[in-house]
Amino acid sequence: MTHFKKVKDSQVDMSELMLPSHSNFNGKIHGGYVLSLMDRIAFACASKHSGAYCVTASVDTVDFLKPIEIGELVTMKASVNYVGNSSMVIGIRVEAENIRTGAIKHCNSSYFTMVAKDENGKSLSVPGLRLTNDDDIRRFAKSIKRNKMTINRKKEFHETDFSSEEYVHLLENYKVKIEK
């Protein structure tokens, strides 16, 4: 019999003040640092849901919508959006708050696929997900749709022959110069 957990039972919030040591030469927080924080919260959320050690299997598109400044308080919110047999899709929302003005901006969102592992590195079955509101249902359904799009993209990419003669016409409107 499958055990089920509510989405809210595994949700994790994490906040961190952005320091000069996290910034690039332009005074903005390194995207790589933000990705590292996102990976940590995805691990915490997935481990909380599964009760096991989890590894990152993939990261869906990460679009950096707005830069994060030194001195802002970054808050990340993670929840389990989808579960498979041993995998979980963790939805993460990143917001930055100007602590002087209280202004909050949405900086990015992403989806991390995490897999539960046992002590020997073998995949473990994870609890099912109990959906209790419209947001839970919408997030689960969108995860199914994203997964199907990923499968179709991979299939199309692997089935396509990318010989240069056949595809050179695709490059006509791009900033390239072909020299053979």
Short mmCIF file of N, CA and C in Angstrom, two decimals:
data_model
loop_
_atom_site.label_atom_id
_atom_site.label_comp_id
_atom_site.label_asym_id
_atom_site.label_seq_id
_atom_site.Cartn_x
_atom_site.Cartn_y
_atom_site.Cartn_z
N MET A 1 0.84 -1.18 0.00
CA MET A 1 0.00 0.00 0.00
C MET A 1 0.89 1.25 0.00
N THR A 2 0.56 2.20 -0.86
CA THR A 2 1.34 3.43 -0.98
C THR A 2 0.99 4.41 0.12
N HIS A 3 2.02 5.00 0.70
CA HIS A 3 1.86 6.05 1.70
C HIS A 3 1.79 7.39 0.96
N PHE A 4 0.93 8.29 1.41
CA PHE A 4 0.77 9.61 0.78
C PHE A 4 1.08 10.71 1.78
N LYS A 5 1.71 11.78 1.29
CA LYS A 5 1.98 12.95 2.12
C LYS A 5 1.38 14.17 1.45
N LYS A 6 0.94 15.12 2.26
CA LYS A 6 0.43 16.37 1.73
C LYS A 6 1.60 17.24 1.26
N VAL A 7 1.35 18.07 0.25
CA VAL A 7 2.37 18.97 -0.27
C VAL A 7 2.93 19.84 0.84
N LYS A 8 2.05 20.39 1.68
CA LYS A 8 2.49 21.32 2.73
C LYS A 8 3.40 20.67 3.76
N ASP A 9 3.33 19.34 3.89
CA ASP A 9 4.16 18.65 4.88
C ASP A 9 5.65 18.64 4.52
N SER A 10 5.96 18.89 3.25
CA SER A 10 7.36 18.86 2.81
C SER A 10 7.87 20.22 2.36
N GLN A 11 7.03 21.24 2.43
CA GLN A 11 7.46 22.56 1.98
C GLN A 11 8.58 23.10 2.85
N VAL A 12 9.51 23.81 2.19
CA VAL A 12 10.66 24.38 2.89
C VAL A 12 10.83 25.82 2.42
N ASP A 13 11.07 26.72 3.36
CA ASP A 13 11.43 28.11 3.07
C ASP A 13 12.83 28.34 3.61
N MET A 14 13.61 29.13 2.87
CA MET A 14 14.97 29.42 3.30
C MET A 14 15.26 30.87 2.95
N SER A 15 15.83 31.61 3.86
CA SER A 15 16.20 33.00 3.60
C SER A 15 17.67 33.20 3.91
N GLU A 16 18.29 34.07 3.11
CA GLU A 16 19.70 34.38 3.33
C GLU A 16 19.98 35.80 2.86
N LEU A 17 20.73 36.53 3.66
CA LEU A 17 21.16 37.87 3.30
C LEU A 17 22.28 37.77 2.29
N MET A 18 22.19 38.53 1.21
CA MET A 18 23.21 38.48 0.16
C MET A 18 24.38 39.40 0.52
N LEU A 19 25.56 38.82 0.57
CA LEU A 19 26.77 39.51 1.00
C LEU A 19 27.66 39.86 -0.19
N PRO A 20 28.58 40.79 0.00
CA PRO A 20 29.51 41.13 -1.09
C PRO A 20 30.30 39.91 -1.62
N SER A 21 30.56 38.95 -0.76
CA SER A 21 31.30 37.76 -1.19
C SER A 21 30.50 36.89 -2.17
N HIS A 22 29.20 37.13 -2.29
CA HIS A 22 28.34 36.38 -3.22
C HIS A 22 28.19 37.09 -4.56
N SER A 23 28.86 38.24 -4.72
CA SER A 23 28.60 39.06 -5.91
C SER A 23 29.67 38.91 -6.99
N ASN A 24 29.30 39.37 -8.17
CA ASN A 24 30.24 39.42 -9.29
C ASN A 24 30.85 40.83 -9.34
N PHE A 25 31.62 41.10 -10.39
CA PHE A 25 32.29 42.40 -10.48
C PHE A 25 31.33 43.56 -10.74
N ASN A 26 30.10 43.25 -11.10
CA ASN A 26 29.11 44.28 -11.37
C ASN A 26 28.24 44.58 -10.14
N GLY A 27 28.54 43.92 -9.03
CA GLY A 27 27.78 44.16 -7.81
C GLY A 27 26.48 43.40 -7.71
N LYS A 28 26.24 42.48 -8.62
CA LYS A 28 25.04 41.64 -8.58
C LYS A 28 25.44 40.27 -8.05
N ILE A 29 24.47 39.55 -7.49
CA ILE A 29 24.75 38.23 -6.93
C ILE A 29 24.96 37.24 -8.07
N HIS A 30 26.02 36.44 -7.95
CA HIS A 30 26.35 35.42 -8.96
C HIS A 30 25.16 34.47 -9.18
N GLY A 31 24.82 34.24 -10.43
CA GLY A 31 23.78 33.27 -10.74
C GLY A 31 24.13 31.89 -10.23
N GLY A 32 25.41 31.53 -10.30
CA GLY A 32 25.85 30.23 -9.80
C GLY A 32 25.62 30.07 -8.31
N TYR A 33 25.78 31.16 -7.58
CA TYR A 33 25.53 31.10 -6.14
C TYR A 33 24.04 30.86 -5.88
N VAL A 34 23.21 31.54 -6.63
CA VAL A 34 21.76 31.37 -6.49
C VAL A 34 21.37 29.93 -6.84
N LEU A 35 21.96 29.38 -7.91
CA LEU A 35 21.69 27.99 -8.28
C LEU A 35 22.09 27.03 -7.17
N SER A 36 23.21 27.31 -6.52
CA SER A 36 23.66 26.48 -5.40
C SER A 36 22.65 26.50 -4.27
N LEU A 37 22.12 27.69 -3.94
CA LEU A 37 21.09 27.79 -2.91
C LEU A 37 19.83 27.02 -3.32
N MET A 38 19.47 27.12 -4.60
CA MET A 38 18.29 26.42 -5.10
C MET A 38 18.47 24.90 -4.99
N ASP A 39 19.68 24.42 -5.28
CA ASP A 39 19.95 22.99 -5.18
C ASP A 39 19.84 22.53 -3.72
N ARG A 40 20.29 23.36 -2.80
CA ARG A 40 20.21 23.00 -1.38
C ARG A 40 18.77 22.89 -0.90
N ILE A 41 17.94 23.86 -1.31
CA ILE A 41 16.54 23.82 -0.84
C ILE A 41 15.78 22.69 -1.54
N ALA A 42 16.13 22.39 -2.79
CA ALA A 42 15.50 21.26 -3.49
C ALA A 42 15.84 19.96 -2.76
N PHE A 43 17.11 19.82 -2.34
CA PHE A 43 17.53 18.64 -1.59
C PHE A 43 16.74 18.53 -0.28
N ALA A 44 16.63 19.64 0.45
CA ALA A 44 15.93 19.62 1.73
C ALA A 44 14.46 19.23 1.56
N CYS A 45 13.81 19.81 0.56
CA CYS A 45 12.39 19.54 0.32
C CYS A 45 12.18 18.08 -0.10
N ALA A 46 13.00 17.60 -1.03
CA ALA A 46 12.87 16.22 -1.51
C ALA A 46 13.18 15.22 -0.40
N SER A 47 14.21 15.50 0.38
CA SER A 47 14.58 14.61 1.48
C SER A 47 13.49 14.57 2.55
N LYS A 48 12.88 15.71 2.80
CA LYS A 48 11.80 15.81 3.77
C LYS A 48 10.61 14.98 3.30
N HIS A 49 10.30 15.04 2.00
CA HIS A 49 9.17 14.27 1.47
C HIS A 49 9.47 12.77 1.48
N SER A 50 10.66 12.42 1.01
CA SER A 50 10.99 11.00 0.83
C SER A 50 11.51 10.33 2.09
N GLY A 51 12.05 11.11 3.01
CA GLY A 51 12.68 10.53 4.19
C GLY A 51 13.99 9.86 3.86
N ALA A 52 14.62 10.27 2.74
CA ALA A 52 15.85 9.63 2.28
C ALA A 52 16.81 10.66 1.70
N TYR A 53 18.02 10.23 1.48
CA TYR A 53 19.01 11.05 0.79
C TYR A 53 18.55 11.21 -0.66
N CYS A 54 18.69 12.40 -1.22
CA CYS A 54 18.25 12.65 -2.58
C CYS A 54 19.36 13.29 -3.41
N VAL A 55 19.34 13.01 -4.69
CA VAL A 55 20.31 13.60 -5.61
C VAL A 55 19.57 14.37 -6.69
N THR A 56 20.25 15.35 -7.26
CA THR A 56 19.68 16.14 -8.34
C THR A 56 19.84 15.38 -9.65
N ALA A 57 18.73 15.12 -10.33
CA ALA A 57 18.76 14.42 -11.61
C ALA A 57 18.76 15.41 -12.77
N SER A 58 18.01 16.50 -12.64
CA SER A 58 17.98 17.50 -13.69
C SER A 58 17.40 18.80 -13.14
N VAL A 59 17.67 19.86 -13.88
CA VAL A 59 17.15 21.18 -13.55
C VAL A 59 16.46 21.70 -14.80
N ASP A 60 15.19 22.05 -14.65
CA ASP A 60 14.47 22.63 -15.77
C ASP A 60 14.97 24.06 -15.96
N THR A 61 14.50 24.70 -16.98
CA THR A 61 14.95 26.05 -17.32
C THR A 61 14.97 26.99 -16.13
N VAL A 62 16.07 27.73 -16.01
CA VAL A 62 16.18 28.77 -14.99
C VAL A 62 16.37 30.08 -15.73
N ASP A 63 15.38 30.93 -15.66
CA ASP A 63 15.47 32.26 -16.26
C ASP A 63 15.66 33.26 -15.14
N PHE A 64 16.76 33.99 -15.18
CA PHE A 64 17.01 35.02 -14.18
C PHE A 64 16.23 36.26 -14.60
N LEU A 65 15.11 36.50 -13.95
CA LEU A 65 14.19 37.56 -14.34
C LEU A 65 14.67 38.93 -13.89
N LYS A 66 15.18 39.00 -12.67
CA LYS A 66 15.65 40.27 -12.10
C LYS A 66 16.91 40.02 -11.31
N PRO A 67 17.87 40.93 -11.38
CA PRO A 67 19.11 40.72 -10.63
C PRO A 67 18.88 40.87 -9.13
N ILE A 68 19.71 40.18 -8.37
CA ILE A 68 19.68 40.27 -6.92
C ILE A 68 20.86 41.12 -6.49
N GLU A 69 20.59 42.08 -5.61
CA GLU A 69 21.60 43.04 -5.18
C GLU A 69 22.22 42.63 -3.85
N ILE A 70 23.43 43.10 -3.62
CA ILE A 70 24.08 42.93 -2.32
C ILE A 70 23.19 43.60 -1.27
N GLY A 71 23.00 42.93 -0.13
CA GLY A 71 22.21 43.49 0.96
C GLY A 71 20.74 43.10 0.92
N GLU A 72 20.30 42.47 -0.17
CA GLU A 72 18.91 42.03 -0.22
C GLU A 72 18.76 40.70 0.50
N LEU A 73 17.58 40.47 1.04
CA LEU A 73 17.26 39.22 1.69
C LEU A 73 16.59 38.31 0.67
N VAL A 74 17.25 37.23 0.33
CA VAL A 74 16.70 36.29 -0.65
C VAL A 74 15.94 35.20 0.09
N THR A 75 14.70 34.99 -0.35
CA THR A 75 13.88 33.93 0.22
C THR A 75 13.51 32.97 -0.89
N MET A 76 13.73 31.69 -0.61
CA MET A 76 13.38 30.63 -1.55
C MET A 76 12.30 29.77 -0.92
N LYS A 77 11.32 29.43 -1.75
CA LYS A 77 10.21 28.60 -1.30
C LYS A 77 10.18 27.37 -2.19
N ALA A 78 10.19 26.20 -1.57
CA ALA A 78 10.22 24.94 -2.33
C ALA A 78 9.08 24.04 -1.89
N SER A 79 8.51 23.36 -2.89
CA SER A 79 7.48 22.36 -2.58
C SER A 79 7.55 21.24 -3.60
N VAL A 80 7.07 20.09 -3.19
CA VAL A 80 7.00 18.94 -4.10
C VAL A 80 5.81 19.17 -5.01
N ASN A 81 6.07 19.28 -6.31
CA ASN A 81 4.99 19.50 -7.28
C ASN A 81 4.50 18.20 -7.90
N TYR A 82 5.38 17.19 -7.92
CA TYR A 82 5.08 15.94 -8.64
C TYR A 82 5.91 14.83 -8.02
N VAL A 83 5.38 13.63 -8.00
CA VAL A 83 6.16 12.45 -7.62
C VAL A 83 5.98 11.36 -8.66
N GLY A 84 7.07 10.66 -8.93
CA GLY A 84 7.04 9.45 -9.74
C GLY A 84 7.28 8.28 -8.82
N ASN A 85 7.99 7.27 -9.30
CA ASN A 85 8.30 6.13 -8.44
C ASN A 85 9.38 6.50 -7.43
N SER A 86 10.52 6.99 -7.93
CA SER A 86 11.63 7.38 -7.04
C SER A 86 11.99 8.85 -7.21
N SER A 87 11.35 9.51 -8.16
CA SER A 87 11.69 10.91 -8.44
C SER A 87 10.62 11.86 -7.95
N MET A 88 11.05 13.09 -7.75
CA MET A 88 10.15 14.16 -7.31
C MET A 88 10.53 15.42 -8.08
N VAL A 89 9.55 16.20 -8.50
CA VAL A 89 9.82 17.50 -9.09
C VAL A 89 9.57 18.53 -7.99
N ILE A 90 10.62 19.30 -7.70
CA ILE A 90 10.56 20.31 -6.66
C ILE A 90 10.45 21.67 -7.33
N GLY A 91 9.37 22.38 -7.08
CA GLY A 91 9.19 23.73 -7.60
C GLY A 91 9.82 24.72 -6.64
N ILE A 92 10.60 25.65 -7.17
CA ILE A 92 11.29 26.63 -6.34
C ILE A 92 10.99 28.03 -6.85
N ARG A 93 10.63 28.89 -5.94
CA ARG A 93 10.41 30.31 -6.25
C ARG A 93 11.44 31.11 -5.47
N VAL A 94 12.12 32.03 -6.17
CA VAL A 94 13.15 32.87 -5.55
C VAL A 94 12.67 34.32 -5.56
N GLU A 95 12.66 34.93 -4.38
CA GLU A 95 12.30 36.33 -4.24
C GLU A 95 13.40 37.06 -3.49
N ALA A 96 13.59 38.32 -3.82
CA ALA A 96 14.56 39.15 -3.11
C ALA A 96 13.83 40.34 -2.52
N GLU A 97 14.16 40.65 -1.28
CA GLU A 97 13.52 41.76 -0.58
C GLU A 97 14.55 42.82 -0.22
N ASN A 98 14.22 44.05 -0.58
CA ASN A 98 15.03 45.18 -0.14
C ASN A 98 14.63 45.41 1.32
N ILE A 99 15.53 45.12 2.25
CA ILE A 99 15.14 45.15 3.66
C ILE A 99 14.92 46.56 4.20
N ARG A 100 15.37 47.57 3.47
CA ARG A 100 15.12 48.96 3.90
C ARG A 100 13.73 49.42 3.48
N THR A 101 13.32 49.05 2.26
CA THR A 101 12.02 49.54 1.75
C THR A 101 10.91 48.50 1.88
N GLY A 102 11.28 47.23 2.01
CA GLY A 102 10.28 46.16 2.06
C GLY A 102 9.82 45.70 0.70
N ALA A 103 10.36 46.30 -0.38
CA ALA A 103 9.97 45.91 -1.75
C ALA A 103 10.46 44.50 -2.04
N ILE A 104 9.56 43.68 -2.58
CA ILE A 104 9.89 42.29 -2.91
C ILE A 104 9.76 42.11 -4.41
N LYS A 105 10.75 41.42 -5.00
CA LYS A 105 10.71 41.13 -6.44
C LYS A 105 10.89 39.64 -6.66
N HIS A 106 10.18 39.12 -7.65
CA HIS A 106 10.32 37.72 -8.06
C HIS A 106 11.53 37.65 -8.97
N CYS A 107 12.55 36.89 -8.58
CA CYS A 107 13.81 36.83 -9.34
C CYS A 107 13.88 35.64 -10.28
N ASN A 108 13.38 34.49 -9.88
CA ASN A 108 13.29 33.34 -10.78
C ASN A 108 12.49 32.22 -10.15
N SER A 109 12.12 31.29 -11.00
CA SER A 109 11.47 30.04 -10.58
C SER A 109 12.09 28.93 -11.38
N SER A 110 12.13 27.76 -10.81
CA SER A 110 12.68 26.62 -11.52
C SER A 110 12.13 25.33 -10.94
N TYR A 111 12.43 24.25 -11.63
CA TYR A 111 11.95 22.93 -11.23
C TYR A 111 13.14 21.98 -11.23
N PHE A 112 13.42 21.41 -10.07
CA PHE A 112 14.51 20.46 -9.91
C PHE A 112 13.93 19.07 -9.80
N THR A 113 14.43 18.13 -10.58
CA THR A 113 14.03 16.74 -10.43
C THR A 113 15.03 16.07 -9.53
N MET A 114 14.53 15.55 -8.44
CA MET A 114 15.36 14.91 -7.42
C MET A 114 14.98 13.43 -7.35
N VAL A 115 15.97 12.58 -7.05
CA VAL A 115 15.74 11.15 -6.94
C VAL A 115 16.19 10.67 -5.57
N ALA A 116 15.32 9.90 -4.92
CA ALA A 116 15.63 9.34 -3.60
C ALA A 116 16.54 8.13 -3.77
N LYS A 117 17.56 8.04 -2.90
CA LYS A 117 18.54 6.95 -2.97
C LYS A 117 18.69 6.29 -1.60
N ASP A 118 19.01 4.98 -1.63
CA ASP A 118 19.32 4.30 -0.38
C ASP A 118 20.82 4.38 -0.12
N GLU A 119 21.29 3.73 0.95
CA GLU A 119 22.70 3.82 1.33
C GLU A 119 23.65 3.18 0.31
N ASN A 120 23.10 2.37 -0.61
CA ASN A 120 23.91 1.75 -1.65
C ASN A 120 23.80 2.47 -2.99
N GLY A 121 23.10 3.61 -3.00
CA GLY A 121 22.97 4.38 -4.23
C GLY A 121 21.86 3.90 -5.14
N LYS A 122 21.04 2.99 -4.68
CA LYS A 122 19.92 2.49 -5.49
C LYS A 122 18.70 3.38 -5.25
N SER A 123 17.92 3.57 -6.32
CA SER A 123 16.72 4.40 -6.22
C SER A 123 15.70 3.78 -5.26
N LEU A 124 15.06 4.66 -4.50
CA LEU A 124 14.05 4.25 -3.53
C LEU A 124 12.68 4.76 -3.95
N SER A 125 11.65 4.00 -3.65
CA SER A 125 10.29 4.45 -3.89
C SER A 125 9.96 5.59 -2.91
N VAL A 126 9.26 6.61 -3.40
CA VAL A 126 8.91 7.76 -2.57
C VAL A 126 7.40 7.74 -2.29
N PRO A 127 6.99 8.38 -1.19
CA PRO A 127 5.55 8.46 -0.90
C PRO A 127 4.80 9.17 -2.03
N GLY A 128 3.54 8.83 -2.16
CA GLY A 128 2.67 9.53 -3.10
C GLY A 128 2.38 10.93 -2.59
N LEU A 129 1.68 11.69 -3.40
CA LEU A 129 1.39 13.09 -3.07
C LEU A 129 -0.11 13.27 -2.90
N ARG A 130 -0.52 13.80 -1.76
CA ARG A 130 -1.92 14.09 -1.50
C ARG A 130 -2.17 15.54 -1.90
N LEU A 131 -2.98 15.74 -2.94
CA LEU A 131 -3.28 17.08 -3.46
C LEU A 131 -4.53 17.60 -2.75
N THR A 132 -4.40 18.76 -2.09
CA THR A 132 -5.50 19.24 -1.24
C THR A 132 -6.12 20.54 -1.69
N ASN A 133 -5.58 21.15 -2.77
CA ASN A 133 -6.17 22.40 -3.24
C ASN A 133 -5.89 22.58 -4.74
N ASP A 134 -6.46 23.61 -5.33
CA ASP A 134 -6.32 23.84 -6.76
C ASP A 134 -4.87 24.09 -7.18
N ASP A 135 -4.09 24.78 -6.33
CA ASP A 135 -2.68 25.02 -6.66
C ASP A 135 -1.90 23.71 -6.73
N ASP A 136 -2.15 22.80 -5.80
CA ASP A 136 -1.47 21.50 -5.81
C ASP A 136 -1.80 20.74 -7.10
N ILE A 137 -3.07 20.74 -7.48
CA ILE A 137 -3.50 20.03 -8.68
C ILE A 137 -2.89 20.66 -9.93
N ARG A 138 -2.91 22.00 -10.00
CA ARG A 138 -2.34 22.71 -11.15
C ARG A 138 -0.85 22.41 -11.28
N ARG A 139 -0.11 22.48 -10.18
CA ARG A 139 1.34 22.23 -10.21
C ARG A 139 1.65 20.80 -10.64
N PHE A 140 0.87 19.83 -10.15
CA PHE A 140 1.09 18.43 -10.53
C PHE A 140 0.83 18.25 -12.03
N ALA A 141 -0.30 18.81 -12.51
CA ALA A 141 -0.66 18.69 -13.93
C ALA A 141 0.38 19.37 -14.82
N LYS A 142 0.88 20.54 -14.43
CA LYS A 142 1.90 21.23 -15.22
C LYS A 142 3.20 20.44 -15.24
N SER A 143 3.51 19.74 -14.16
CA SER A 143 4.71 18.90 -14.13
C SER A 143 4.59 17.75 -15.13
N ILE A 144 3.40 17.18 -15.22
CA ILE A 144 3.17 16.11 -16.20
C ILE A 144 3.39 16.67 -17.61
N LYS A 145 2.85 17.84 -17.87
CA LYS A 145 2.98 18.46 -19.19
C LYS A 145 4.45 18.78 -19.51
N ARG A 146 5.19 19.34 -18.53
CA ARG A 146 6.61 19.65 -18.74
C ARG A 146 7.41 18.38 -19.02
N ASN A 147 7.07 17.31 -18.31
CA ASN A 147 7.76 16.03 -18.50
C ASN A 147 7.52 15.50 -19.91
N LYS A 148 6.30 15.59 -20.39
CA LYS A 148 6.00 15.13 -21.76
C LYS A 148 6.75 15.98 -22.79
N MET A 149 6.83 17.29 -22.56
CA MET A 149 7.56 18.18 -23.48
C MET A 149 9.05 17.82 -23.49
N THR A 150 9.60 17.50 -22.35
CA THR A 150 11.02 17.11 -22.26
C THR A 150 11.26 15.81 -23.01
N ILE A 151 10.39 14.84 -22.82
CA ILE A 151 10.53 13.56 -23.53
C ILE A 151 10.46 13.77 -25.03
N ASN A 152 9.50 14.58 -25.50
CA ASN A 152 9.37 14.86 -26.93
C ASN A 152 10.58 15.59 -27.48
N ARG A 153 11.12 16.56 -26.73
CA ARG A 153 12.30 17.31 -27.16
C ARG A 153 13.50 16.39 -27.30
N LYS A 154 13.72 15.53 -26.32
CA LYS A 154 14.85 14.59 -26.37
C LYS A 154 14.70 13.62 -27.53
N LYS A 155 13.49 13.13 -27.73
CA LYS A 155 13.22 12.20 -28.82
C LYS A 155 13.50 12.86 -30.17
N GLU A 156 12.99 14.09 -30.35
CA GLU A 156 13.20 14.81 -31.61
C GLU A 156 14.68 15.08 -31.85
N PHE A 157 15.39 15.47 -30.80
CA PHE A 157 16.82 15.79 -30.94
C PHE A 157 17.61 14.56 -31.33
N HIS A 158 17.33 13.43 -30.71
CA HIS A 158 18.09 12.21 -31.00
C HIS A 158 17.72 11.58 -32.33
N GLU A 159 16.49 11.82 -32.82
CA GLU A 159 16.07 11.24 -34.09
C GLU A 159 16.45 12.11 -35.28
N THR A 160 16.88 13.33 -35.04
CA THR A 160 17.19 14.25 -36.12
C THR A 160 18.65 14.10 -36.53
N ASP A 161 18.87 14.03 -37.84
CA ASP A 161 20.24 13.99 -38.37
C ASP A 161 20.67 15.43 -38.62
N PHE A 162 21.71 15.86 -37.94
CA PHE A 162 22.16 17.24 -38.06
C PHE A 162 23.35 17.36 -39.01
N SER A 163 23.25 16.78 -40.20
CA SER A 163 24.32 16.95 -41.18
C SER A 163 24.28 18.41 -41.68
N SER A 164 25.42 19.02 -41.83
CA SER A 164 25.47 20.46 -42.13
C SER A 164 24.82 20.81 -43.46
N GLU A 165 24.94 19.98 -44.47
CA GLU A 165 24.36 20.30 -45.78
C GLU A 165 22.84 20.40 -45.71
N GLU A 166 22.25 19.54 -44.92
CA GLU A 166 20.80 19.50 -44.84
C GLU A 166 20.22 20.66 -44.02
N TYR A 167 21.01 21.23 -43.11
CA TYR A 167 20.49 22.25 -42.20
C TYR A 167 21.11 23.62 -42.36
N VAL A 168 21.97 23.80 -43.34
CA VAL A 168 22.65 25.07 -43.50
C VAL A 168 21.66 26.22 -43.75
N HIS A 169 20.52 25.93 -44.39
CA HIS A 169 19.52 26.97 -44.63
C HIS A 169 18.93 27.53 -43.34
N LEU A 170 18.97 26.77 -42.25
CA LEU A 170 18.46 27.25 -40.97
C LEU A 170 19.33 28.37 -40.39
N LEU A 171 20.57 28.49 -40.86
CA LEU A 171 21.51 29.45 -40.30
C LEU A 171 21.50 30.79 -41.01
N GLU A 172 20.71 30.91 -42.08
CA GLU A 172 20.73 32.11 -42.92
C GLU A 172 20.45 33.41 -42.18
N ASN A 173 19.57 33.41 -41.21
CA ASN A 173 19.20 34.64 -40.52
C ASN A 173 19.94 34.84 -39.20
N TYR A 174 21.05 34.13 -39.05
CA TYR A 174 21.80 34.24 -37.81
C TYR A 174 23.17 34.83 -38.06
N LYS A 175 23.76 35.30 -37.01
CA LYS A 175 25.04 35.99 -37.06
C LYS A 175 26.17 34.96 -37.10
N VAL A 176 26.26 34.23 -38.23
CA VAL A 176 27.31 33.24 -38.41
C VAL A 176 27.92 33.42 -39.80
N LYS A 177 29.16 32.98 -39.91
CA LYS A 177 29.85 32.95 -41.20
C LYS A 177 30.40 31.54 -41.35
N ILE A 178 30.02 30.87 -42.43
CA ILE A 178 30.46 29.50 -42.64
C ILE A 178 31.71 29.51 -43.48
N GLU A 179 32.77 28.92 -42.96
CA GLU A 179 34.03 28.79 -43.67
C GLU A 179 34.44 27.32 -43.64
N LYS A 180 34.42 26.70 -44.80
CA LYS A 180 34.79 25.28 -44.87
C LYS A 180 36.13 25.11 -45.52
#
